[in-house]
Short mmCIF file of C-alpha atoms and ligand atoms in Angstrom, two decimals:
data_model
loop_
_atom_site.label_atom_id
_atom_site.label_comp_id
_atom_site.label_asym_id
_atom_site.label_seq_id
_atom_site.Cartn_x
_atom_site.Cartn_y
_atom_site.Cartn_z
CA MET A 25 -10.74 -13.92 -12.68
CA SER A 26 -10.05 -16.44 -9.98
CA SER A 27 -8.82 -16.29 -6.42
CA ILE A 28 -5.49 -17.62 -7.68
CA ASP A 29 -4.99 -14.64 -10.00
CA SER A 30 -6.10 -12.34 -7.27
CA GLN A 31 -3.27 -13.54 -5.05
CA ARG A 32 -0.82 -12.23 -7.66
CA ARG A 33 -2.36 -8.78 -7.62
CA VAL A 34 -0.90 -6.05 -5.46
CA LEU A 35 -2.60 -2.79 -4.66
CA SER A 36 -1.35 0.14 -2.66
CA GLY A 37 -2.18 3.79 -2.32
CA MET A 38 -0.49 6.91 -1.03
CA ARG A 39 -2.09 10.11 0.07
CA PRO A 40 -1.00 13.06 -2.07
CA THR A 41 1.54 14.65 0.23
CA GLY A 42 3.41 16.59 -2.45
CA ARG A 43 7.09 16.09 -3.04
CA LEU A 44 8.50 12.94 -1.56
CA HIS A 45 11.56 12.70 0.65
CA LEU A 46 14.17 10.07 1.47
CA GLY A 47 11.85 8.53 4.07
CA HIS A 48 9.28 7.74 1.37
CA LEU A 49 11.98 6.44 -0.96
CA TYR A 50 13.34 3.94 1.55
CA GLY A 51 10.04 3.21 3.29
CA VAL A 52 7.67 2.72 0.36
CA ILE A 53 8.99 3.43 -3.11
CA HIS A 54 11.92 0.99 -3.13
CA ASN A 55 9.45 -1.68 -2.09
CA TRP A 56 7.02 -0.77 -4.90
CA ILE A 57 9.85 -0.81 -7.43
CA LYS A 58 10.73 -4.34 -6.39
CA LEU A 59 7.12 -5.55 -6.32
CA GLN A 60 6.27 -4.14 -9.74
CA HIS A 61 8.46 -6.79 -11.39
CA GLU A 62 7.14 -9.65 -9.29
CA TYR A 63 3.39 -9.00 -9.22
CA GLU A 64 0.61 -7.35 -11.15
CA CYS A 65 0.72 -3.99 -9.39
CA TYR A 66 -1.80 -1.19 -9.02
CA PHE A 67 -0.51 1.96 -7.33
CA PHE A 68 -2.74 4.96 -6.85
CA VAL A 69 -2.96 8.47 -5.46
CA ALA A 70 -5.50 8.42 -2.63
CA ASP A 71 -6.81 11.93 -3.19
CA TRP A 72 -10.21 11.32 -1.58
CA HIS A 73 -8.38 10.08 1.49
CA ALA A 74 -6.63 13.44 1.72
CA LEU A 75 -10.05 15.07 1.84
CA THR A 76 -11.00 13.14 4.97
CA THR A 77 -8.56 15.27 6.95
CA HIS A 78 -8.11 18.32 4.67
CA TYR A 79 -11.61 19.01 3.37
CA GLU A 80 -11.34 22.59 4.58
CA ASN A 81 -8.57 23.47 2.16
CA PRO A 82 -8.63 21.06 -0.77
CA GLN A 83 -6.85 23.50 -3.12
CA PHE A 84 -3.42 22.06 -2.38
CA ILE A 85 -4.40 18.54 -3.42
CA GLU A 86 -4.07 19.04 -7.17
CA GLU A 87 -0.48 20.20 -7.08
CA SER A 88 0.41 17.55 -4.53
CA ILE A 89 -0.87 14.83 -6.83
CA TRP A 90 1.39 15.81 -9.72
CA ASP A 91 4.39 16.44 -7.49
CA MET A 92 3.98 12.99 -6.03
CA VAL A 93 3.44 11.21 -9.34
CA ILE A 94 6.52 12.89 -10.81
CA ASP A 95 8.54 11.63 -7.86
CA TRP A 96 7.18 8.09 -8.27
CA LEU A 97 8.22 8.09 -11.91
CA ALA A 98 11.56 9.75 -11.30
CA ALA A 99 12.43 7.25 -8.58
CA GLY A 100 11.73 4.32 -10.87
CA VAL A 101 8.10 3.31 -10.48
CA SER A 102 7.45 2.24 -14.04
CA PRO A 103 4.18 2.73 -15.90
CA SER A 104 5.04 -0.17 -18.15
CA ALA A 105 5.33 -2.50 -15.17
CA ALA A 106 2.62 -1.11 -12.87
CA THR A 107 -0.76 0.54 -13.34
CA LEU A 108 -0.70 4.07 -11.91
CA PHE A 109 -3.88 6.03 -11.36
CA VAL A 110 -5.75 8.60 -9.29
CA GLN A 111 -8.52 7.36 -7.00
CA SER A 112 -11.13 10.03 -7.72
CA ARG A 113 -10.84 9.39 -11.48
CA VAL A 114 -12.28 5.92 -10.81
CA PRO A 115 -15.63 6.80 -9.25
CA GLU A 116 -16.47 3.09 -8.92
CA HIS A 117 -14.53 3.21 -5.63
CA ALA A 118 -17.25 5.50 -4.31
CA GLU A 119 -20.11 3.28 -5.38
CA LEU A 120 -18.53 0.23 -3.78
CA HIS A 121 -17.85 2.25 -0.63
CA LEU A 122 -21.50 3.22 -0.48
CA LEU A 123 -22.73 -0.35 -0.97
CA LEU A 124 -20.32 -1.69 1.64
CA SER A 125 -21.38 1.01 4.08
CA MET A 126 -24.87 -0.50 4.16
CA MET A 127 -23.62 -3.74 5.71
CA THR A 128 -20.70 -2.53 7.83
CA PRO A 129 -21.51 -2.33 11.53
CA LEU A 130 -20.62 1.04 13.06
CA GLY A 131 -18.68 -0.68 15.81
CA TRP A 132 -16.19 -2.09 13.31
CA LEU A 133 -15.22 1.43 12.29
CA GLU A 134 -15.22 2.88 15.78
CA ARG A 135 -12.84 0.12 16.87
CA VAL A 136 -10.19 0.80 14.18
CA PRO A 137 -7.19 1.93 16.29
CA SER A 138 -6.23 4.85 14.04
CA TYR A 139 -9.68 6.39 14.53
CA LYS A 140 -9.27 7.38 18.17
CA ASP A 141 -5.52 8.00 17.79
CA MET A 142 -5.94 10.49 14.99
CA GLN A 143 -8.81 12.23 16.69
CA GLU A 144 -6.50 12.73 19.64
CA ASN A 145 -3.55 13.84 17.52
CA LEU A 146 -5.33 16.14 15.08
CA LYS A 147 -7.04 18.26 17.68
CA ASP A 148 -6.47 21.36 15.57
CA ARG A 149 -8.76 19.98 12.89
CA GLU A 150 -12.46 19.28 12.99
CA ILE A 151 -12.56 15.61 12.06
CA ASP A 152 -15.64 14.54 13.90
CA THR A 153 -17.11 13.74 10.52
CA TYR A 154 -18.87 10.94 8.74
CA GLY A 155 -16.12 10.84 6.09
CA PHE A 156 -13.37 10.49 8.65
CA LEU A 157 -15.08 7.64 10.46
CA GLY A 158 -15.68 5.91 7.14
CA TYR A 159 -12.21 6.34 5.73
CA PRO A 160 -10.99 2.81 6.52
CA LEU A 161 -14.04 1.49 4.70
CA LEU A 162 -13.19 3.64 1.70
CA GLN A 163 -9.80 1.97 1.87
CA SER A 164 -11.57 -1.42 1.89
CA ALA A 165 -13.42 -0.40 -1.26
CA ASP A 166 -10.10 0.68 -2.84
CA ILE A 167 -8.71 -2.79 -2.24
CA LEU A 168 -11.76 -4.93 -2.94
CA ILE A 169 -12.70 -3.22 -6.18
CA TYR A 170 -9.49 -4.66 -7.71
CA ARG A 171 -9.87 -7.97 -5.86
CA ALA A 172 -6.28 -7.48 -4.80
CA GLY A 173 -4.64 -10.31 -2.89
CA LEU A 174 -1.74 -8.39 -1.40
CA VAL A 175 -1.65 -4.94 0.11
CA PRO A 176 1.82 -3.60 0.98
CA VAL A 177 1.40 -1.27 3.93
CA GLY A 178 3.20 -0.03 6.99
CA ALA A 179 2.31 -1.31 10.44
CA ASP A 180 -0.13 1.56 11.03
CA GLN A 181 -2.32 0.34 8.17
CA VAL A 182 -2.56 -3.37 9.00
CA ALA A 183 -5.77 -2.86 10.97
CA HIS A 184 -7.38 -1.42 7.84
CA VAL A 185 -6.55 -4.52 5.84
CA GLU A 186 -7.98 -6.60 8.69
CA LEU A 187 -11.19 -4.61 8.48
CA THR A 188 -11.22 -5.20 4.73
CA ARG A 189 -11.06 -8.95 5.29
CA GLU A 190 -14.00 -8.84 7.67
CA VAL A 191 -16.02 -6.74 5.30
CA ALA A 192 -15.28 -9.09 2.38
CA ARG A 193 -16.22 -12.10 4.47
CA ARG A 194 -19.47 -10.48 5.49
CA PHE A 195 -20.25 -9.48 1.94
CA ASN A 196 -19.62 -12.98 0.60
CA HIS A 197 -21.66 -14.47 3.39
CA LEU A 198 -24.62 -12.19 2.73
CA TYR A 199 -24.62 -12.16 -1.05
CA GLY A 200 -22.53 -15.12 -2.19
CA LYS A 201 -25.34 -17.63 -1.86
CA GLU A 202 -27.03 -18.23 -5.17
CA PRO A 203 -30.54 -19.69 -4.92
CA ASP A 204 -29.43 -23.05 -6.35
CA TYR A 205 -26.05 -22.89 -4.69
CA GLU A 206 -25.71 -26.51 -3.50
CA ASP A 207 -26.76 -27.88 -6.89
CA ALA A 208 -24.45 -25.54 -8.76
CA ALA A 209 -21.56 -26.60 -6.54
CA LYS A 210 -22.32 -30.30 -6.99
CA SER A 211 -22.45 -30.07 -10.75
CA ALA A 212 -19.21 -28.06 -10.75
CA ILE A 213 -17.56 -30.83 -8.73
CA ALA A 214 -18.72 -33.41 -11.25
CA LYS A 215 -17.02 -31.47 -14.05
CA MET A 216 -13.61 -32.13 -12.50
CA GLY A 217 -13.85 -35.82 -13.33
CA LYS A 218 -14.20 -38.77 -10.93
CA LYS A 219 -10.74 -38.81 -9.45
CA PHE A 220 -10.45 -35.10 -8.67
CA ALA A 221 -14.08 -34.88 -7.61
CA ARG A 222 -13.53 -37.55 -4.99
CA LEU A 223 -10.31 -35.93 -3.79
CA TYR A 224 -12.04 -32.54 -3.52
CA GLU A 225 -14.94 -34.01 -1.53
CA ASP A 226 -12.51 -35.80 0.82
CA LEU A 227 -10.45 -32.70 1.46
CA ARG A 228 -13.54 -30.57 1.94
CA ARG A 229 -14.92 -33.03 4.50
CA LYS A 230 -11.60 -33.13 6.39
CA TYR A 231 -11.50 -29.37 6.53
CA GLN A 232 -15.11 -28.88 7.50
CA GLU A 233 -15.31 -31.70 10.04
CA GLN A 234 -11.86 -31.45 11.58
CA GLY A 235 -10.80 -27.92 10.68
CA ASP A 236 -7.73 -29.37 8.98
CA GLN A 237 -5.97 -26.36 7.46
CA GLU A 238 -3.69 -28.47 5.30
CA SER A 239 -6.67 -30.13 3.62
CA LEU A 240 -8.09 -26.70 2.87
CA GLU A 241 -4.84 -25.61 1.26
CA ARG A 242 -4.55 -28.83 -0.75
CA ALA A 243 -8.10 -28.45 -1.99
CA GLN A 244 -7.42 -24.85 -2.99
CA ALA A 245 -4.30 -25.93 -4.87
CA LEU A 246 -6.32 -28.66 -6.56
CA LEU A 247 -8.86 -26.12 -7.76
CA GLY A 248 -6.09 -23.89 -9.01
CA GLU A 249 -4.83 -26.70 -11.22
CA GLN A 250 -8.16 -27.66 -12.79
CA GLN A 251 -8.20 -26.86 -16.49
CA ASN A 252 -11.74 -27.78 -17.46
CA ILE A 253 -13.91 -25.85 -15.08
CA SER A 254 -15.04 -22.28 -15.69
CA VAL A 255 -13.91 -19.30 -13.66
CA GLY A 256 -17.37 -19.03 -12.10
CA ASP A 257 -17.32 -22.70 -11.07
CA ARG A 258 -13.88 -22.33 -9.59
CA GLU A 259 -15.00 -19.40 -7.45
CA ARG A 260 -18.07 -21.37 -6.42
CA LEU A 261 -15.94 -24.30 -5.33
CA PHE A 262 -13.54 -22.08 -3.45
CA GLY A 263 -16.52 -20.80 -1.51
CA TYR A 264 -18.08 -24.23 -1.09
CA LEU A 265 -14.88 -25.48 0.56
CA GLU A 266 -15.22 -23.11 3.45
CA GLY A 267 -18.93 -23.62 3.74
CA GLY A 268 -19.85 -20.19 2.48
CA GLY A 269 -21.16 -19.23 -0.92
CA LYS A 270 -19.41 -18.01 -4.00
CA ILE A 271 -16.49 -15.70 -3.26
CA ILE A 272 -17.30 -12.42 -4.93
CA LEU A 273 -14.78 -10.30 -3.06
CA PRO A 274 -11.66 -12.27 -2.09
CA GLU A 275 -10.03 -11.47 1.25
CA PRO A 276 -6.73 -9.59 0.84
CA GLN A 277 -3.60 -10.01 2.94
CA ALA A 278 -1.49 -7.22 4.34
CA LYS A 279 2.12 -7.39 3.18
CA LEU A 280 4.00 -5.61 5.90
CA THR A 281 6.63 -3.24 4.55
CA GLN A 282 9.81 -3.70 6.58
CA ALA A 283 10.60 -0.04 6.53
CA ALA A 284 14.02 0.91 7.74
CA LYS A 285 13.13 3.98 9.77
CA MET A 286 14.71 6.89 7.96
CA PRO A 287 16.10 9.39 10.44
CA GLY A 288 15.66 13.04 9.69
CA LEU A 289 18.32 15.73 9.94
CA ASP A 290 17.65 16.04 13.67
CA GLY A 291 17.68 12.32 14.46
CA ARG A 292 13.90 12.09 14.79
CA LYS A 293 11.95 10.21 12.11
CA MET A 294 12.12 12.04 8.79
CA SER A 295 8.84 13.89 8.37
CA LYS A 296 7.66 17.07 6.72
CA SER A 297 5.99 18.17 9.93
CA TYR A 298 9.35 18.08 11.75
CA ASP A 299 11.01 20.15 9.04
CA ASN A 300 13.92 17.69 8.93
CA ILE A 301 13.67 16.26 5.44
CA ILE A 302 15.76 15.85 2.31
CA THR A 303 13.45 15.78 -0.70
CA LEU A 304 14.12 13.62 -3.74
CA ARG A 305 14.59 16.71 -5.89
CA GLU A 306 16.88 18.54 -3.47
CA ASP A 307 19.89 19.90 -5.33
CA ASN A 308 23.41 18.95 -4.31
CA ASP A 309 24.26 22.27 -2.68
CA ASP A 310 21.21 22.06 -0.46
CA VAL A 311 21.89 18.44 0.48
CA SER A 312 25.41 19.38 1.33
CA LYS A 313 24.36 22.44 3.34
CA LYS A 314 21.69 20.54 5.25
CA ILE A 315 24.07 17.78 6.26
CA ARG A 316 26.99 20.07 7.04
CA THR A 317 24.80 22.00 9.48
CA MET A 318 23.42 18.92 11.20
CA GLN A 319 23.80 18.67 14.95
CA THR A 320 26.39 16.12 16.05
CA ASP A 321 27.26 14.62 19.42
CA PRO A 322 27.03 17.70 21.70
CA ALA A 323 30.10 16.46 23.62
CA ARG A 324 32.28 17.20 20.57
CA VAL A 325 32.67 20.91 21.00
CA ARG A 326 36.20 20.92 19.58
CA LYS A 327 37.68 18.55 17.05
CA THR A 328 39.97 17.24 19.80
CA ASP A 329 37.00 16.13 21.96
CA PRO A 330 36.20 12.46 21.42
CA GLY A 331 32.59 11.69 20.54
CA ASN A 332 30.08 8.88 20.61
CA PRO A 333 28.33 8.00 17.34
CA GLU A 334 25.39 6.52 19.26
CA LEU A 335 24.54 10.06 20.39
CA CYS A 336 24.82 11.55 16.91
CA PRO A 337 22.18 11.67 14.16
CA VAL A 338 24.87 11.61 11.47
CA TRP A 339 25.74 8.08 12.58
CA GLN A 340 22.15 7.00 11.83
CA PHE A 341 22.74 8.03 8.24
CA HIS A 342 25.96 6.02 8.12
CA GLU A 343 23.99 3.01 9.32
CA ILE A 344 21.72 3.31 6.29
CA PHE A 345 24.03 4.58 3.58
CA SER A 346 27.60 3.51 4.37
CA ASP A 347 29.51 0.28 3.86
CA GLN A 348 31.20 -1.56 6.69
CA ALA A 349 34.64 -0.04 6.10
CA THR A 350 33.26 3.49 6.31
CA ARG A 351 31.29 2.65 9.43
CA ASP A 352 34.42 1.25 11.10
CA TRP A 353 36.29 4.40 10.13
CA VAL A 354 33.57 6.55 11.73
CA GLN A 355 33.40 4.54 14.94
CA GLN A 356 37.14 4.56 15.38
CA GLY A 357 37.72 8.14 14.26
CA CYS A 358 34.88 9.63 16.27
CA ARG A 359 35.70 7.90 19.53
CA SER A 360 39.41 8.74 19.25
CA ALA A 361 38.85 12.28 17.97
CA GLY A 362 40.84 11.19 14.94
CA ILE A 363 38.37 12.68 12.44
CA GLY A 364 36.37 15.86 12.43
CA CYS A 365 32.61 15.94 12.05
CA LEU A 366 32.86 17.51 8.60
CA ASP A 367 35.14 14.65 7.49
CA CYS A 368 32.59 12.25 8.87
CA LYS A 369 29.72 13.89 7.01
CA LYS A 370 31.46 13.88 3.66
CA PRO A 371 30.74 10.25 2.70
CA VAL A 372 27.08 10.69 3.67
CA ILE A 373 26.80 13.73 1.43
CA ASP A 374 28.48 11.82 -1.38
CA VAL A 375 26.18 8.80 -1.20
CA ILE A 376 22.98 10.82 -0.95
CA THR A 377 23.86 13.18 -3.77
CA ALA A 378 24.88 10.23 -5.97
CA GLU A 379 21.55 8.57 -5.25
CA LEU A 380 19.53 11.71 -5.91
CA ASP A 381 21.38 12.91 -9.03
CA PRO A 382 19.57 10.63 -11.51
CA ILE A 383 16.22 11.03 -9.72
CA ARG A 384 16.43 14.81 -9.85
CA GLU A 385 17.42 14.67 -13.50
CA ARG A 386 14.47 12.45 -14.43
CA ALA A 387 12.10 14.58 -12.35
CA ARG A 388 13.26 17.62 -14.30
CA GLN A 389 12.32 15.93 -17.55
CA TYR A 390 8.85 15.10 -16.27
CA GLU A 391 8.43 18.61 -14.87
CA SER A 392 9.08 20.05 -18.30
CA ASN A 393 6.67 17.61 -19.91
CA PRO A 394 3.49 17.64 -17.83
CA ASP A 395 1.48 16.12 -20.68
CA LEU A 396 3.56 13.00 -20.44
CA VAL A 397 2.77 12.68 -16.75
CA ARG A 398 -0.93 13.26 -17.40
CA SER A 399 -0.97 10.61 -20.10
CA VAL A 400 0.62 8.03 -17.81
CA ILE A 401 -2.21 8.63 -15.36
CA VAL A 402 -4.93 8.70 -18.02
CA GLU A 403 -3.76 5.36 -19.35
CA GLY A 404 -3.47 3.77 -15.91
CA THR A 405 -6.85 5.13 -14.90
CA GLU A 406 -8.53 3.59 -17.92
CA LYS A 407 -7.05 0.22 -17.16
CA ALA A 408 -7.97 0.44 -13.49
CA ARG A 409 -11.45 1.56 -14.37
CA ASP A 410 -12.12 -1.43 -16.61
CA MET A 411 -11.30 -3.74 -13.79
CA ALA A 412 -13.29 -1.71 -11.25
CA ARG A 413 -16.31 -1.81 -13.53
CA ASP A 414 -16.11 -5.59 -13.82
CA THR A 415 -16.05 -6.04 -10.07
CA LEU A 416 -18.89 -3.63 -9.56
CA GLN A 417 -20.93 -5.51 -12.12
CA ASP A 418 -20.53 -8.71 -10.10
CA VAL A 419 -21.28 -6.87 -6.88
CA ARG A 420 -24.50 -5.41 -8.25
CA GLN A 421 -25.48 -8.79 -9.65
CA ALA A 422 -24.88 -10.49 -6.31
CA MET A 423 -26.95 -7.87 -4.47
CA GLY A 424 -29.79 -8.02 -6.99
CA LEU A 425 -29.15 -4.46 -8.18
CA ASN A 426 -28.55 -5.18 -11.80
CA TYR A 427 -31.83 -3.78 -13.04
CA ARG A 428 -31.94 -0.92 -15.51
N1 LIG B 502 -4.74 4.95 4.07
C1 LIG B 502 -3.46 4.85 3.42
C2 LIG B 502 -2.51 5.85 4.11
O1 LIG B 502 -2.96 6.76 4.78
C3 LIG B 502 -3.52 5.15 1.96
C4 LIG B 502 -4.45 4.22 1.27
C5 LIG B 502 -5.69 4.50 0.84
C6 LIG B 502 -4.20 2.85 0.94
N2 LIG B 502 -6.27 3.41 0.26
C7 LIG B 502 -5.39 2.40 0.29
C8 LIG B 502 -3.12 1.99 1.14
C9 LIG B 502 -5.50 1.09 -0.14
C10 LIG B 502 -3.24 0.66 0.71
C11 LIG B 502 -4.44 0.22 0.07
O2 LIG B 502 -1.32 5.69 3.97
FE1 SF4 B 503 28.79 12.40 14.69
FE2 SF4 B 503 30.67 11.69 12.95
FE3 SF4 B 503 31.00 13.89 14.47
FE4 SF4 B 503 31.13 11.47 15.58
S1 SF4 B 503 32.51 12.33 14.03
S2 SF4 B 503 30.01 13.22 16.37
S3 SF4 B 503 29.60 10.35 14.37
S4 SF4 B 503 29.44 13.55 12.90
#
């Protein structure tokens, strides 16, 4: 496996939060569904991550896992396009986490912004724990064990991918140097043939002496095109370019998810803790009831009072779900008191129920066939595990831990 392949690999995880709602659908799942056809995707349930904050009552995790996986499948995440698995069923994540913990400075973890933030915000929970401090490093292990190149995450998670890059760099620096590294690199260069060897050496010199980024990228592209060097040699030469050793754990990139913020029924962000959600399996009567009872612009006491959509959470739904003609109709009708709030809500109810109808139907089929859901995860887990084992083998080798 080369760094080039790794750039085509996407990995992302979600904590098992139980049934998903519209915020997840628009924030994360639509993005996964798109990526699964463009990249080699690994999506997993981060059940150990849930333990970092909920170790006191882990009983709910099991049900949350299956509820969430059913919603993934029902919404269109496809097991034939993406590999779906559960973190704790791939214990190799834990071994890599342990090995990485040996060389990760404490300060790197203490500086992760979410660490202090969450300690402030979750005052009701005792999270002054080793596991909680280490959770971004567990996330690094999740990513590095698949040598993933791209990690789709929201803005709050970018710092964790940054940490992962630093950890990978440190690992490669410490353990990527084989004893005969220079010689191995030189003989790998020779295998490219005279012309390419000279070009590689030129570009490497330009990058190392002048920091010329373009030369680095050209040299990397050159390596990607070489047919007659082995995977190991290619990795070696990738590392040699930047002056380090062989790249055992490639550095991933965060792929920022441009999440349209989904408003909840009260205009705040949709979130289970605000009790303002519409779940993906909500039936039509409940969707309709929830939207019909939504607060509107408080100035519209009577239908004859004009309103202002900017002050109304229903308008936020129109911004996401309605076409331009409908939005014009709302703006005009609301401000002139030409339409009532129930009229205004009707198209929102129609769009959401139409979107959820097929999802709910598919979820029902998975609910009534739990073995099918289990087998999707068993299959994905096996595939993930093969890859995790391979990486761990290289990691042990590099650290001199391959004895038996
Ligand atoms: N920490 C992420 C969250 O709370 C979930 C997660 C765990 C993750 N491991 C990951 C996301 C690896 C991306 C890659 O949302
Ligand atoms: Fe809100 Fe629509 Fe009523 Fe205006 S007409 S207050 S936008 S629900």
